[in-house]
mmCIF file of C-alpha atoms in Angstrom:
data_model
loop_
_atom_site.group_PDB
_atom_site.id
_atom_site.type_symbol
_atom_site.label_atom_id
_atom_site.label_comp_id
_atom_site.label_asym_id
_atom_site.label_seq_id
_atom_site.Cartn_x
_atom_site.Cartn_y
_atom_site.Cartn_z
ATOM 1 C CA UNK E 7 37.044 -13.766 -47.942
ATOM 2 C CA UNK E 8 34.276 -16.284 -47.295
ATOM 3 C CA UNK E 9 35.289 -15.627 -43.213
ATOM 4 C CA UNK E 10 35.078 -12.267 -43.747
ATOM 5 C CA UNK E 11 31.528 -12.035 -45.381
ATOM 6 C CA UNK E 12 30.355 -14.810 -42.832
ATOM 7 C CA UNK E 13 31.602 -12.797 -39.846
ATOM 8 C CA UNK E 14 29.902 -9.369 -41.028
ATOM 9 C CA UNK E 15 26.772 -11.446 -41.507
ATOM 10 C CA UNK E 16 27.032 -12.678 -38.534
ATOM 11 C CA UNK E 17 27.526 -9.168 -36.994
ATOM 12 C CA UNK E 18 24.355 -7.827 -38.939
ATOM 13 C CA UNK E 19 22.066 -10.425 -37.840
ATOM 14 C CA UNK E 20 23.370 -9.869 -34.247
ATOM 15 C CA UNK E 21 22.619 -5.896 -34.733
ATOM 16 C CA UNK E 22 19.442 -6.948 -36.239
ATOM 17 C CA UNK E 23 18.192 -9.321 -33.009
ATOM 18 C CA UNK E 24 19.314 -6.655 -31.128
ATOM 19 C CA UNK E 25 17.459 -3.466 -32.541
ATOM 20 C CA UNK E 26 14.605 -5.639 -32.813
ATOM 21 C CA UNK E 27 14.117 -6.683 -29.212
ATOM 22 C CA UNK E 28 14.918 -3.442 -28.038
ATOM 23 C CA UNK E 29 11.750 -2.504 -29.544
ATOM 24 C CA UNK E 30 9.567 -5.445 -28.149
ATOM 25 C CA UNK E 31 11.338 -4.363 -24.503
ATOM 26 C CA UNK E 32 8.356 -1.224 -24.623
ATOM 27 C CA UNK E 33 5.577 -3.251 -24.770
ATOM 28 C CA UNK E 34 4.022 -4.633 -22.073
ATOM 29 C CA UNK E 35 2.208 -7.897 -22.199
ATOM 30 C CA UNK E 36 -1.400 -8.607 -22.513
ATOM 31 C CA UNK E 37 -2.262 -10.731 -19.732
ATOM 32 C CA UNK E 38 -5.189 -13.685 -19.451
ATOM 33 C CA UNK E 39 -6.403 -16.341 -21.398
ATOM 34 C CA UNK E 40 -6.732 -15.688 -25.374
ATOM 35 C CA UNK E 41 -8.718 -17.538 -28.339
ATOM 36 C CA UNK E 42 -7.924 -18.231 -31.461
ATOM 37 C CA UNK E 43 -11.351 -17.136 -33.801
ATOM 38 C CA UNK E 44 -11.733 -17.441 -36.996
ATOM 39 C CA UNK E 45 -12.915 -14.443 -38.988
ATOM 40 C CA UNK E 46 -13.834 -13.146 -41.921
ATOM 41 C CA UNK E 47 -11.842 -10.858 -43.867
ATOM 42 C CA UNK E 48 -13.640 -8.087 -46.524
ATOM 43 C CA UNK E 49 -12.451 -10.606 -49.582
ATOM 44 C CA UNK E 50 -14.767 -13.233 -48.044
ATOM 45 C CA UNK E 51 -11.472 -15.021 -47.347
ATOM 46 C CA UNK E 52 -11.370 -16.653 -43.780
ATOM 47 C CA UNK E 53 -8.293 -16.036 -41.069
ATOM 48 C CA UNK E 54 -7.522 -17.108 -37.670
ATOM 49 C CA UNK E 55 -7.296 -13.888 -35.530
ATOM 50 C CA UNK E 56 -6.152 -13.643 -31.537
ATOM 51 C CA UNK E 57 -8.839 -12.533 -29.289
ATOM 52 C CA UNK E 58 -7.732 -11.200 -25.877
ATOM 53 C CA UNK E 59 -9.083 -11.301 -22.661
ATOM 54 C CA UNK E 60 -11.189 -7.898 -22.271
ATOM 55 C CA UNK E 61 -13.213 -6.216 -19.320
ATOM 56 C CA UNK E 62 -16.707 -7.359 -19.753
ATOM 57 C CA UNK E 63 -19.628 -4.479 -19.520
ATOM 58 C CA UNK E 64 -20.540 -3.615 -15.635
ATOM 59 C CA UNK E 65 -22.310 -0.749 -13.881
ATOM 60 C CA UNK E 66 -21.842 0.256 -10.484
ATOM 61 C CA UNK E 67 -22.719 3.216 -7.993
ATOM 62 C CA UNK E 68 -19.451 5.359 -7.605
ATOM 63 C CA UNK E 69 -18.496 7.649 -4.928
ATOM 64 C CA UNK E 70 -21.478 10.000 -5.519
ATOM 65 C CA UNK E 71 -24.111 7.334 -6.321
ATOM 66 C CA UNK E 72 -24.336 7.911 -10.050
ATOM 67 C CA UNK E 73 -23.783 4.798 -11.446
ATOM 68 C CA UNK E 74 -21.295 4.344 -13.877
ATOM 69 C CA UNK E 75 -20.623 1.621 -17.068
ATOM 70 C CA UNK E 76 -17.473 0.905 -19.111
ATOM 71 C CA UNK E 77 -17.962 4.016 -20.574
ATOM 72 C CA UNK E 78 -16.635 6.325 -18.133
ATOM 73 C CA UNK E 79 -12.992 4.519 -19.093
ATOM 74 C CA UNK E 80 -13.395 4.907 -22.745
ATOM 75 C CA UNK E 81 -10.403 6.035 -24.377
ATOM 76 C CA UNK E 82 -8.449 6.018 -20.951
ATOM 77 C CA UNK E 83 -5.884 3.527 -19.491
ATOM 78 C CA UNK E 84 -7.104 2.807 -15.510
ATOM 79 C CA UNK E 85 -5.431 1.071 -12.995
ATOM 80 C CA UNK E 86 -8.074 -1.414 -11.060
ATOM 81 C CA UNK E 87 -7.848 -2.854 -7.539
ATOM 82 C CA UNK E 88 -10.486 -4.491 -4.883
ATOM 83 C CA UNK E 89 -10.739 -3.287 -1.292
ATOM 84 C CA UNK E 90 -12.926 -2.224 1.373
ATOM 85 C CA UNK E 91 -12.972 1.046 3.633
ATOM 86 C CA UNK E 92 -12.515 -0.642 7.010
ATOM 87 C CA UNK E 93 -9.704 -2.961 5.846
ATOM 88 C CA UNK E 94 -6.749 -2.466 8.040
ATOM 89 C CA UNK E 95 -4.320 -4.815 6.609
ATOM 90 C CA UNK E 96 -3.201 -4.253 3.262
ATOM 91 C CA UNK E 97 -5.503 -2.066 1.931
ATOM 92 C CA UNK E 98 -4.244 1.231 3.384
ATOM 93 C CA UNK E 99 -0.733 0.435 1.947
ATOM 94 C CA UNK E 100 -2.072 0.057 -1.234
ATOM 95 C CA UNK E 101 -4.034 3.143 -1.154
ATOM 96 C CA UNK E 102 -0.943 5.057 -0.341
ATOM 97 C CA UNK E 103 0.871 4.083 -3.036
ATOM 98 C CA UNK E 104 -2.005 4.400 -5.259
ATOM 99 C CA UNK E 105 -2.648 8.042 -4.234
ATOM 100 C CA UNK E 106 1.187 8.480 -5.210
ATOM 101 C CA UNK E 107 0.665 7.248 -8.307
ATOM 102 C CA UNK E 108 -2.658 9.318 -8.751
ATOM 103 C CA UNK E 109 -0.422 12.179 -7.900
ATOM 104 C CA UNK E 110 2.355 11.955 -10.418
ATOM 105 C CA UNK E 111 -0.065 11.925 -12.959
ATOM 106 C CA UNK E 112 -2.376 14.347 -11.944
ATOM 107 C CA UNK E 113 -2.081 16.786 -14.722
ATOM 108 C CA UNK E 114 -3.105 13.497 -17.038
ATOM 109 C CA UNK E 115 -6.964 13.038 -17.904
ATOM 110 C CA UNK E 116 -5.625 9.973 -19.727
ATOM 111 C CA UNK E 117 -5.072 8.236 -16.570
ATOM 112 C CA UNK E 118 -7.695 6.845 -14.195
ATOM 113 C CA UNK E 119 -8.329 4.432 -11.082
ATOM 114 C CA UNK E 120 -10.793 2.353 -10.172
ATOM 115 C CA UNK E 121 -11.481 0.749 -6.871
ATOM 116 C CA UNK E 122 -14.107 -1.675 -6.231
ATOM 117 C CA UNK E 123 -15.537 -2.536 -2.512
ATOM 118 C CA UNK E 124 -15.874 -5.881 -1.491
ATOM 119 C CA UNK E 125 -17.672 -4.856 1.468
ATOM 120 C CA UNK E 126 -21.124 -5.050 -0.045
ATOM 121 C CA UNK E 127 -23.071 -4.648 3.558
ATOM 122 C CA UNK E 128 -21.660 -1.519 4.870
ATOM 123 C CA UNK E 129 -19.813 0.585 1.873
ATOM 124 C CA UNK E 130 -22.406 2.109 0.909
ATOM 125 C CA UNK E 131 -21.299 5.269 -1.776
ATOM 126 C CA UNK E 132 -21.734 7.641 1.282
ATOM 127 C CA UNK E 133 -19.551 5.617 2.847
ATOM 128 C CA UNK E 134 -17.402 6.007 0.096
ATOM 129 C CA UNK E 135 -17.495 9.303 -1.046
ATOM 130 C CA UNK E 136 -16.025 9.764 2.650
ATOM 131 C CA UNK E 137 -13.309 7.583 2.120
ATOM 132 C CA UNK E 138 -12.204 9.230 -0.680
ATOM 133 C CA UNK E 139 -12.612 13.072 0.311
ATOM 134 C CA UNK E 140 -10.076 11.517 3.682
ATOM 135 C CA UNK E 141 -7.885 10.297 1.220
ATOM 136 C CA UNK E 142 -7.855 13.203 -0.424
ATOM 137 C CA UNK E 143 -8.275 11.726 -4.071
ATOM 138 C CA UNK E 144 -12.015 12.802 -4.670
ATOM 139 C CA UNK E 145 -11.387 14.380 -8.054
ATOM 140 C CA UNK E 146 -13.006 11.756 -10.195
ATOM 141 C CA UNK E 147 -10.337 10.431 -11.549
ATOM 142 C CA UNK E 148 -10.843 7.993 -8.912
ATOM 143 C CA UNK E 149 -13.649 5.959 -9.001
ATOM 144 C CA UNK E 150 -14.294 4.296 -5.525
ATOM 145 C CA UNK E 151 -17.597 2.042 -6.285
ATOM 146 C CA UNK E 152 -20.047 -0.290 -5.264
ATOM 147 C CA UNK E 153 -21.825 -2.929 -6.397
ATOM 148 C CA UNK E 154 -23.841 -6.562 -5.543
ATOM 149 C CA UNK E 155 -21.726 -9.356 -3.914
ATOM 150 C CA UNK E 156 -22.213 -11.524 -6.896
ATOM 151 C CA UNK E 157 -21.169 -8.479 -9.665
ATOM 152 C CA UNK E 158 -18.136 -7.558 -7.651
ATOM 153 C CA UNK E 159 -16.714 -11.196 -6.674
ATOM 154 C CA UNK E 160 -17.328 -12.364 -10.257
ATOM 155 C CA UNK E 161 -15.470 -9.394 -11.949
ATOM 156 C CA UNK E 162 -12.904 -10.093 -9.839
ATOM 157 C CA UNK E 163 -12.201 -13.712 -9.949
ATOM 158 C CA UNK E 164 -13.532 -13.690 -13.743
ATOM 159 C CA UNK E 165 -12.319 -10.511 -15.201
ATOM 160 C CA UNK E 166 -9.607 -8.578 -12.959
ATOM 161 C CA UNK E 167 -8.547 -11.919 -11.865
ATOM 162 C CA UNK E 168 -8.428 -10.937 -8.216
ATOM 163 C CA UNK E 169 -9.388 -13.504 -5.587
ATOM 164 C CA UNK E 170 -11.619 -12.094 -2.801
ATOM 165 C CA UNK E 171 -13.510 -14.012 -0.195
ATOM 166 C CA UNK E 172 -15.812 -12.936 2.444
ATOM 167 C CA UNK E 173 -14.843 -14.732 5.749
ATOM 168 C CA UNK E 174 -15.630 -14.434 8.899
ATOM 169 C CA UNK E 175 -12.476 -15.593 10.726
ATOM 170 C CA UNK E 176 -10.537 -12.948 8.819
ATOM 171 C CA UNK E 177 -9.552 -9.935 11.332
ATOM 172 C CA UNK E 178 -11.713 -7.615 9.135
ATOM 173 C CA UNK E 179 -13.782 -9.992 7.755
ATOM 174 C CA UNK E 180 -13.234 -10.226 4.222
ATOM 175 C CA UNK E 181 -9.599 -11.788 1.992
ATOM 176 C CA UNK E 182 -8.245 -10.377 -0.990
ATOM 177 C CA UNK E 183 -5.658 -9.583 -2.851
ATOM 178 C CA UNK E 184 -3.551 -6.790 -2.924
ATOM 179 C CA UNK E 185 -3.077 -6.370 -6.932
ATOM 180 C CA UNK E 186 -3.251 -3.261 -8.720
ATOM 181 C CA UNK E 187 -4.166 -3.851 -12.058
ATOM 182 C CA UNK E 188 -3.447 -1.855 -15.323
ATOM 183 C CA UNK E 189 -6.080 -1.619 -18.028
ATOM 184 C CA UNK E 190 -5.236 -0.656 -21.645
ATOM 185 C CA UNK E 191 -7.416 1.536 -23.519
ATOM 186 C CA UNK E 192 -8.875 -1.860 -25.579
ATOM 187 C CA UNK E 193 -9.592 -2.859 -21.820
ATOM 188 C CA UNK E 194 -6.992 -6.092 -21.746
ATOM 189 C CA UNK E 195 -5.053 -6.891 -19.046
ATOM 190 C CA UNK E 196 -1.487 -5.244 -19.186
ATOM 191 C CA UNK E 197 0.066 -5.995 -16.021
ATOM 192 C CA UNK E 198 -1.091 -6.651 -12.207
ATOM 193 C CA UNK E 199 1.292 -5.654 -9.455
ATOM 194 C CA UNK E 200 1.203 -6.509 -5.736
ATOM 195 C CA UNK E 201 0.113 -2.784 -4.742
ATOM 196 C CA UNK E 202 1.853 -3.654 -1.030
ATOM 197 C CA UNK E 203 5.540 -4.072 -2.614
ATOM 198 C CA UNK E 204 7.166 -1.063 -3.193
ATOM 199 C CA UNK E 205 9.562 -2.564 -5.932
ATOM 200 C CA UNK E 206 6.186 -3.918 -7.917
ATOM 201 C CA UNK E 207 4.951 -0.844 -7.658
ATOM 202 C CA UNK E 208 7.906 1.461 -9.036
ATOM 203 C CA UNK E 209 7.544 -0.974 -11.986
ATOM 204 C CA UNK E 210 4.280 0.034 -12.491
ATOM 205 C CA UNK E 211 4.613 3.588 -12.309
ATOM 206 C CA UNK E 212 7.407 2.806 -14.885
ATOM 207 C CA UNK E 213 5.091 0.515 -17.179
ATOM 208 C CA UNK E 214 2.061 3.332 -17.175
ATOM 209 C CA UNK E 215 4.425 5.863 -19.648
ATOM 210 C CA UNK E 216 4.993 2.852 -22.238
ATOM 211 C CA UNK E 217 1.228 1.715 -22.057
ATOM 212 C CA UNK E 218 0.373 5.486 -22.855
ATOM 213 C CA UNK E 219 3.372 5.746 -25.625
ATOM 214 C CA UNK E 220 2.209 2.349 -27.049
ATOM 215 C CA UNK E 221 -1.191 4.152 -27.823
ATOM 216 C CA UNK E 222 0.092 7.375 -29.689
ATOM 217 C CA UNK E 223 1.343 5.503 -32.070
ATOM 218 C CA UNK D 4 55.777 0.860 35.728
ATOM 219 C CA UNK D 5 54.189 -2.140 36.729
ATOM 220 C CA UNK D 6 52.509 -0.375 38.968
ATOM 221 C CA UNK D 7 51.680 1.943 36.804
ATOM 222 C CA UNK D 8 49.812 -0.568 34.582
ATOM 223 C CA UNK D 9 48.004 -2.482 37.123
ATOM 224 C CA UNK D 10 47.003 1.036 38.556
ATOM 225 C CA UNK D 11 45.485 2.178 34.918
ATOM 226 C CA UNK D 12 43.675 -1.798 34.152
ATOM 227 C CA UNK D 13 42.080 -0.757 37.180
ATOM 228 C CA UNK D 14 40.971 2.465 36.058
ATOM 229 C CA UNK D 15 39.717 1.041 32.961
ATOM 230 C CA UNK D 16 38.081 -1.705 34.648
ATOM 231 C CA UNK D 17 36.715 0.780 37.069
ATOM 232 C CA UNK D 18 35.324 3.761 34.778
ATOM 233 C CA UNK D 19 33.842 1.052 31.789
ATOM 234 C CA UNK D 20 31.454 -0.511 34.726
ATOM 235 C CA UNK D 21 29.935 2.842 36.240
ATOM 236 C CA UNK D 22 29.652 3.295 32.402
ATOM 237 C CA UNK D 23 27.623 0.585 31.621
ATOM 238 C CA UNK D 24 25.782 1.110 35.145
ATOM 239 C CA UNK D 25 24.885 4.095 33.866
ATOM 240 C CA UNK D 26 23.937 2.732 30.243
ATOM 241 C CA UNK D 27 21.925 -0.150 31.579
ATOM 242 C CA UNK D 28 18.559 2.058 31.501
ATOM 243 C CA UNK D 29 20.027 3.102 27.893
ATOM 244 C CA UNK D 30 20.674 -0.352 26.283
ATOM 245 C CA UNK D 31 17.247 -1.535 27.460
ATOM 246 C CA UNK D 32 14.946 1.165 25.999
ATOM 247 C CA UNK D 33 17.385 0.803 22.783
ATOM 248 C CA UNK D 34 16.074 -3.478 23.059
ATOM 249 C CA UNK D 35 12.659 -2.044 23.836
ATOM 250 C CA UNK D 36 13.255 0.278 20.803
ATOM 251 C CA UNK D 37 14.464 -2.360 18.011
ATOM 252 C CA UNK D 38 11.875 -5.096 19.346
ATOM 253 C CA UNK D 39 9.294 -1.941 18.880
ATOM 254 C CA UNK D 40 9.961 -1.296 14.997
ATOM 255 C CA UNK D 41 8.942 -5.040 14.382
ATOM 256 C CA UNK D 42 6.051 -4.637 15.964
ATOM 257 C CA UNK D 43 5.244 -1.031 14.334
ATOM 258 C CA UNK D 44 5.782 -2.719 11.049
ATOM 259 C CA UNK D 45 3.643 -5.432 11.314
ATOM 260 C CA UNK D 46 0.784 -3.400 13.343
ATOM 261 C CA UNK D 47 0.827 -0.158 12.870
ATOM 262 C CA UNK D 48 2.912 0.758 9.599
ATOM 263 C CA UNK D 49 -0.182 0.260 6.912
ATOM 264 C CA UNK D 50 -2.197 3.196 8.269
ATOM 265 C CA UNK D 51 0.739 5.477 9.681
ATOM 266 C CA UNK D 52 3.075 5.223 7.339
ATOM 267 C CA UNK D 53 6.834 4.029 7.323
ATOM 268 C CA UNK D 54 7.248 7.365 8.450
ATOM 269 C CA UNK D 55 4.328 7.937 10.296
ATOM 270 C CA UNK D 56 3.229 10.099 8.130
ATOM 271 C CA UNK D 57 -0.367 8.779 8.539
ATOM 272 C CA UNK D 58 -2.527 8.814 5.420
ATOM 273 C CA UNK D 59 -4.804 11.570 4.122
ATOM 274 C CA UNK D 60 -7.338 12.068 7.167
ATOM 275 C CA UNK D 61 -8.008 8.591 7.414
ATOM 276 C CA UNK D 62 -5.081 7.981 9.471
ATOM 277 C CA UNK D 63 -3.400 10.941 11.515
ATOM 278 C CA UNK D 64 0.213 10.871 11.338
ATOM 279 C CA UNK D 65 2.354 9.994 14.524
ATOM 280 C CA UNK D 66 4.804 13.717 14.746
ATOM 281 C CA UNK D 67 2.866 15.435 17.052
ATOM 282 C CA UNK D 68 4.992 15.315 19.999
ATOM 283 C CA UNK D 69 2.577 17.249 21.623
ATOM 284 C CA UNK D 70 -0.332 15.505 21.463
ATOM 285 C CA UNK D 71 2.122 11.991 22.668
ATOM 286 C CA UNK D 72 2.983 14.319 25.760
ATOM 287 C CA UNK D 73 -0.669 15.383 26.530
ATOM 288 C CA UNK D 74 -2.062 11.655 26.148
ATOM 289 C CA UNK D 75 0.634 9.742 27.135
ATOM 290 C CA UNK D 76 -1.183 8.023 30.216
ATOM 291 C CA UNK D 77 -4.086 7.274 27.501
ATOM 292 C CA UNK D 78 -1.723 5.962 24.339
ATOM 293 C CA UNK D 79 -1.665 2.534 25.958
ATOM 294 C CA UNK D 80 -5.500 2.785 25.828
ATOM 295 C CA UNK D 81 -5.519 3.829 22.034
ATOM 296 C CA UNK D 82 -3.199 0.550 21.014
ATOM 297 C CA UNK D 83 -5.425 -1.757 23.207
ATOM 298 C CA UNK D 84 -8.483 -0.739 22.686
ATOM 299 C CA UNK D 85 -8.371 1.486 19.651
ATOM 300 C CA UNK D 86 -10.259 4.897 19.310
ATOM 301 C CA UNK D 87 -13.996 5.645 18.275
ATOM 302 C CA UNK D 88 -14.071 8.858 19.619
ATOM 303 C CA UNK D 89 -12.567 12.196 17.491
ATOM 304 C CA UNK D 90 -9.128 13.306 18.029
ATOM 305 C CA UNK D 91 -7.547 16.351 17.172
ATOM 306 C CA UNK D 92 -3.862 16.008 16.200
ATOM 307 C CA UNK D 93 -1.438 18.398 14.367
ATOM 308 C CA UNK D 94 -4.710 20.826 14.341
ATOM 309 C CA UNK D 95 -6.559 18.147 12.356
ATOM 310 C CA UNK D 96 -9.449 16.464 13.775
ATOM 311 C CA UNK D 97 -9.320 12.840 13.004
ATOM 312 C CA UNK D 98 -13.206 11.302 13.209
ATOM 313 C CA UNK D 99 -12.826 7.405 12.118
ATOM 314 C CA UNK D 100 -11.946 4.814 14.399
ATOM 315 C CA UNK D 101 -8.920 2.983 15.013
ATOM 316 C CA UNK D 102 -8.530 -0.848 15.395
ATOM 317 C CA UNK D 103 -7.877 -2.652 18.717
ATOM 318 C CA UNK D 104 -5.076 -4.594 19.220
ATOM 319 C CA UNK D 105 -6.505 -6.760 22.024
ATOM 320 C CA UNK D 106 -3.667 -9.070 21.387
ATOM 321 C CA UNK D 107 -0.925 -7.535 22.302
ATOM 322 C CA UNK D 108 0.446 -7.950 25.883
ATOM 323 C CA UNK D 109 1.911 -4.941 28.324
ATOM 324 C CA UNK D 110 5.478 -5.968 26.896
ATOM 325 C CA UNK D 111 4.243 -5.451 23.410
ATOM 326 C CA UNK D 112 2.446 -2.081 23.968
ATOM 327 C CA UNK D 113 5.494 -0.821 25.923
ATOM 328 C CA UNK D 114 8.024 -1.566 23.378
ATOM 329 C CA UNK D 115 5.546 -0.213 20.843
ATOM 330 C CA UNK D 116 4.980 2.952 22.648
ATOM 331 C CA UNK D 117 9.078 3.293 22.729
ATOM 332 C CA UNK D 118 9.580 3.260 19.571
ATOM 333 C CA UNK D 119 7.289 5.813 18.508
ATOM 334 C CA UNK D 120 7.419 8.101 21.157
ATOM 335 C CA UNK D 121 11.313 8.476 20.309
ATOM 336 C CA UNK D 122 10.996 8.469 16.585
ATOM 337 C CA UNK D 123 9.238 10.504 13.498
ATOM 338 C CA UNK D 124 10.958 13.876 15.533
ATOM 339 C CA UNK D 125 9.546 12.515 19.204
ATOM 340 C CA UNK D 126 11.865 12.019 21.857
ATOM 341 C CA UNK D 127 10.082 10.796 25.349
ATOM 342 C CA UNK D 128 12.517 8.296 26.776
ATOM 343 C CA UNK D 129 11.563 4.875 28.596
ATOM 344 C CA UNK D 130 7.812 3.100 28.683
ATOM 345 C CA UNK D 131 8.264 0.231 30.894
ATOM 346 C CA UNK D 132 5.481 -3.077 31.014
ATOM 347 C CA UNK D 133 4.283 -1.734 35.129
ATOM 348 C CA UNK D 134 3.647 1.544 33.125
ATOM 349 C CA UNK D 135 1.434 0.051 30.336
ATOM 350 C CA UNK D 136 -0.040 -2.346 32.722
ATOM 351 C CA UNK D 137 -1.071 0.587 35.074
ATOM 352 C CA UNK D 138 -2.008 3.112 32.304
ATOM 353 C CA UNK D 139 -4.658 0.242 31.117
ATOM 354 C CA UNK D 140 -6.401 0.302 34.511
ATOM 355 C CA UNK D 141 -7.266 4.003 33.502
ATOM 356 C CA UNK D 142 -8.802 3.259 30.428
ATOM 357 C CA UNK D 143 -12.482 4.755 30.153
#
């Protein structure tokens, strides 16, 4: 008897674990460095509370030089890279798999893109807008934009966690990487995906549907 | 019988080496052909595509047999030297530039210019090194 009701236990727990990381399996992670803070609650009691890494405030010239601020993401989930329009490496491979991305989901206002130039001197937002009417994404739900070497290199090594480094001896001139990465709606870091590896990137197009799911909740 | 058997090792012997006479051309633009992917891959695939498909109007695809045929003394040119000038392929006029690949040697460019002149639907045979290095003479 006392086997019996240990086993069945045993069984439940097991069924327990199991339901419950099914459920933890779709969410994705939020990525970065966190704090602990403490705050106050409405009792006047004090708690320790996790803050996330978040997307700071910027504002940069898109496509069609209006410039645009935080606010143009608000209530969306956006997938964020760095590149430049003469790039002939990696970025065009990206792109492409971007744009097939941008096309799955283009009857979805929810879901947006953001690329920033790291070629301060010559992508201009003429330049741009170009770039994006060849690509043939230049519906505004992807933002091609530009902005001062210092606000684009620091939101990338700071924020999108990025690297990108002008340098001469490069082929084209300028280093970066090649990661796509996907912005909640709080604007944390939810994943970043090497946007020249097709595998990485099926993963992402499978990780956008539980970041949107996550928020109807 | 046994002369019957030496008679057909002969025969054997005989037909497989006008066979691979005749294949030698064959085997070398299928060498010229493999070496040629690598170098597609690692030069060329990011704009035009694993398929050469091309990309948007940023990069024109690489199916327009046509347009290979019509150029082919200047697509040595285009790899070498890359393009500034507009093109016009599949009815689409292409107007930013290409990339030169000063780097590569005749060898290179021929191989390359195998292997995409007999894939994505093209099928144009043999570019040989003499060819390249003569075609590059031409360039304007």
């Amino acid at each position: 008897m006392k086997l019996q009701l240990s086993t069945s236990l045993s069984f439940l727990t097991a069924a327990v674990i199991f339901i419950s990381s099914c459920q933890d399996g779709k969410k994705l992670p939020i990525l970065g460095p966190r704090a602990a803070e403490t705050v106050k609650n409405a009792d006047g009691s004090t708690s320790i509370d996790t803050v996330y890494k978040t997307i700071p405030a910027f504002s940069f010239l898109n496509q069609d030089s209006v410039a645009i601020t935080n606010d143009k993401f608000k209530d969306k989930i956006y997938i964020a890279d760095f590149f430049f329009t003469s790039c002939s490496t990696i970025c065009p491979t990206m792109h492409r798999n971007m744009k097939e991305i941008f096309e799955k989901y283009k009857d979805n206002p929810e879901v947006m893109y953001l690329s920033h130039t790291i070629d301060f001197k010559y992508d201009t937002p003429s330049v741009l807008k170009k770039y994006a009417q060849k690509l043939g994404v230049d519906d505004g739900r992807w933002q091609f934009v530009h902005g001062s070497k210092d606000s684009v290199y620091k939101i990338a090594e700071n924020d999108y966690l990025v690297a990108v480094i002008e340098d001469s001896t490069a082929k084209d001139g300028y280093i970066h990487q090649g990661w796509l990465v996907l912005i909640d709606k709080q604007k944390r870091i939810r994943g970043a995906y090497d946007g020249t590896d097709t595998k990485q990137v099926a993963q992402l197009m499978k990780d956008i549907p539980v970041l949107l799911a996550e928020d109807k909740k | 019988m046994r002369r019957f058997l030496i008679s057909s090792v002969l025969l054997i012997a005989l037909t497989s080496i006008i066979y691979s006479c005749q294949d030698a051309g064959k085997i070398k633009q299928d060498v010229y052909y493999v070496n040629g992917r690598d170098l597609y891959i690692k030069h060329c695939q990011n704009c035009h595509g694993a398929n050469g498909e091309g990309l948007g109007i940023l990069a024109p695809p690489l199916t327009d047999t046509l347009f290979l045929k019509m150029n082919k003394q200047k697509l040595a040119c285009f790899i070498k030297n890359g393009i500034k000038d507009t093109i016009v392929v599949n009815g689409q006029k292409y107007e930013g530039t290409m990339p030169a690949f000063p780097e590569l040697y005749d060898i290179d460019i021929a191989q390359l210019l195998v292997y995409i002149s007999n894939s994505f639907g093209n099928k144009q045979g043999m570019y040989t090194p003499e060819q390249v290095s003569g075609d590059l003479k031409g360039c304007k």
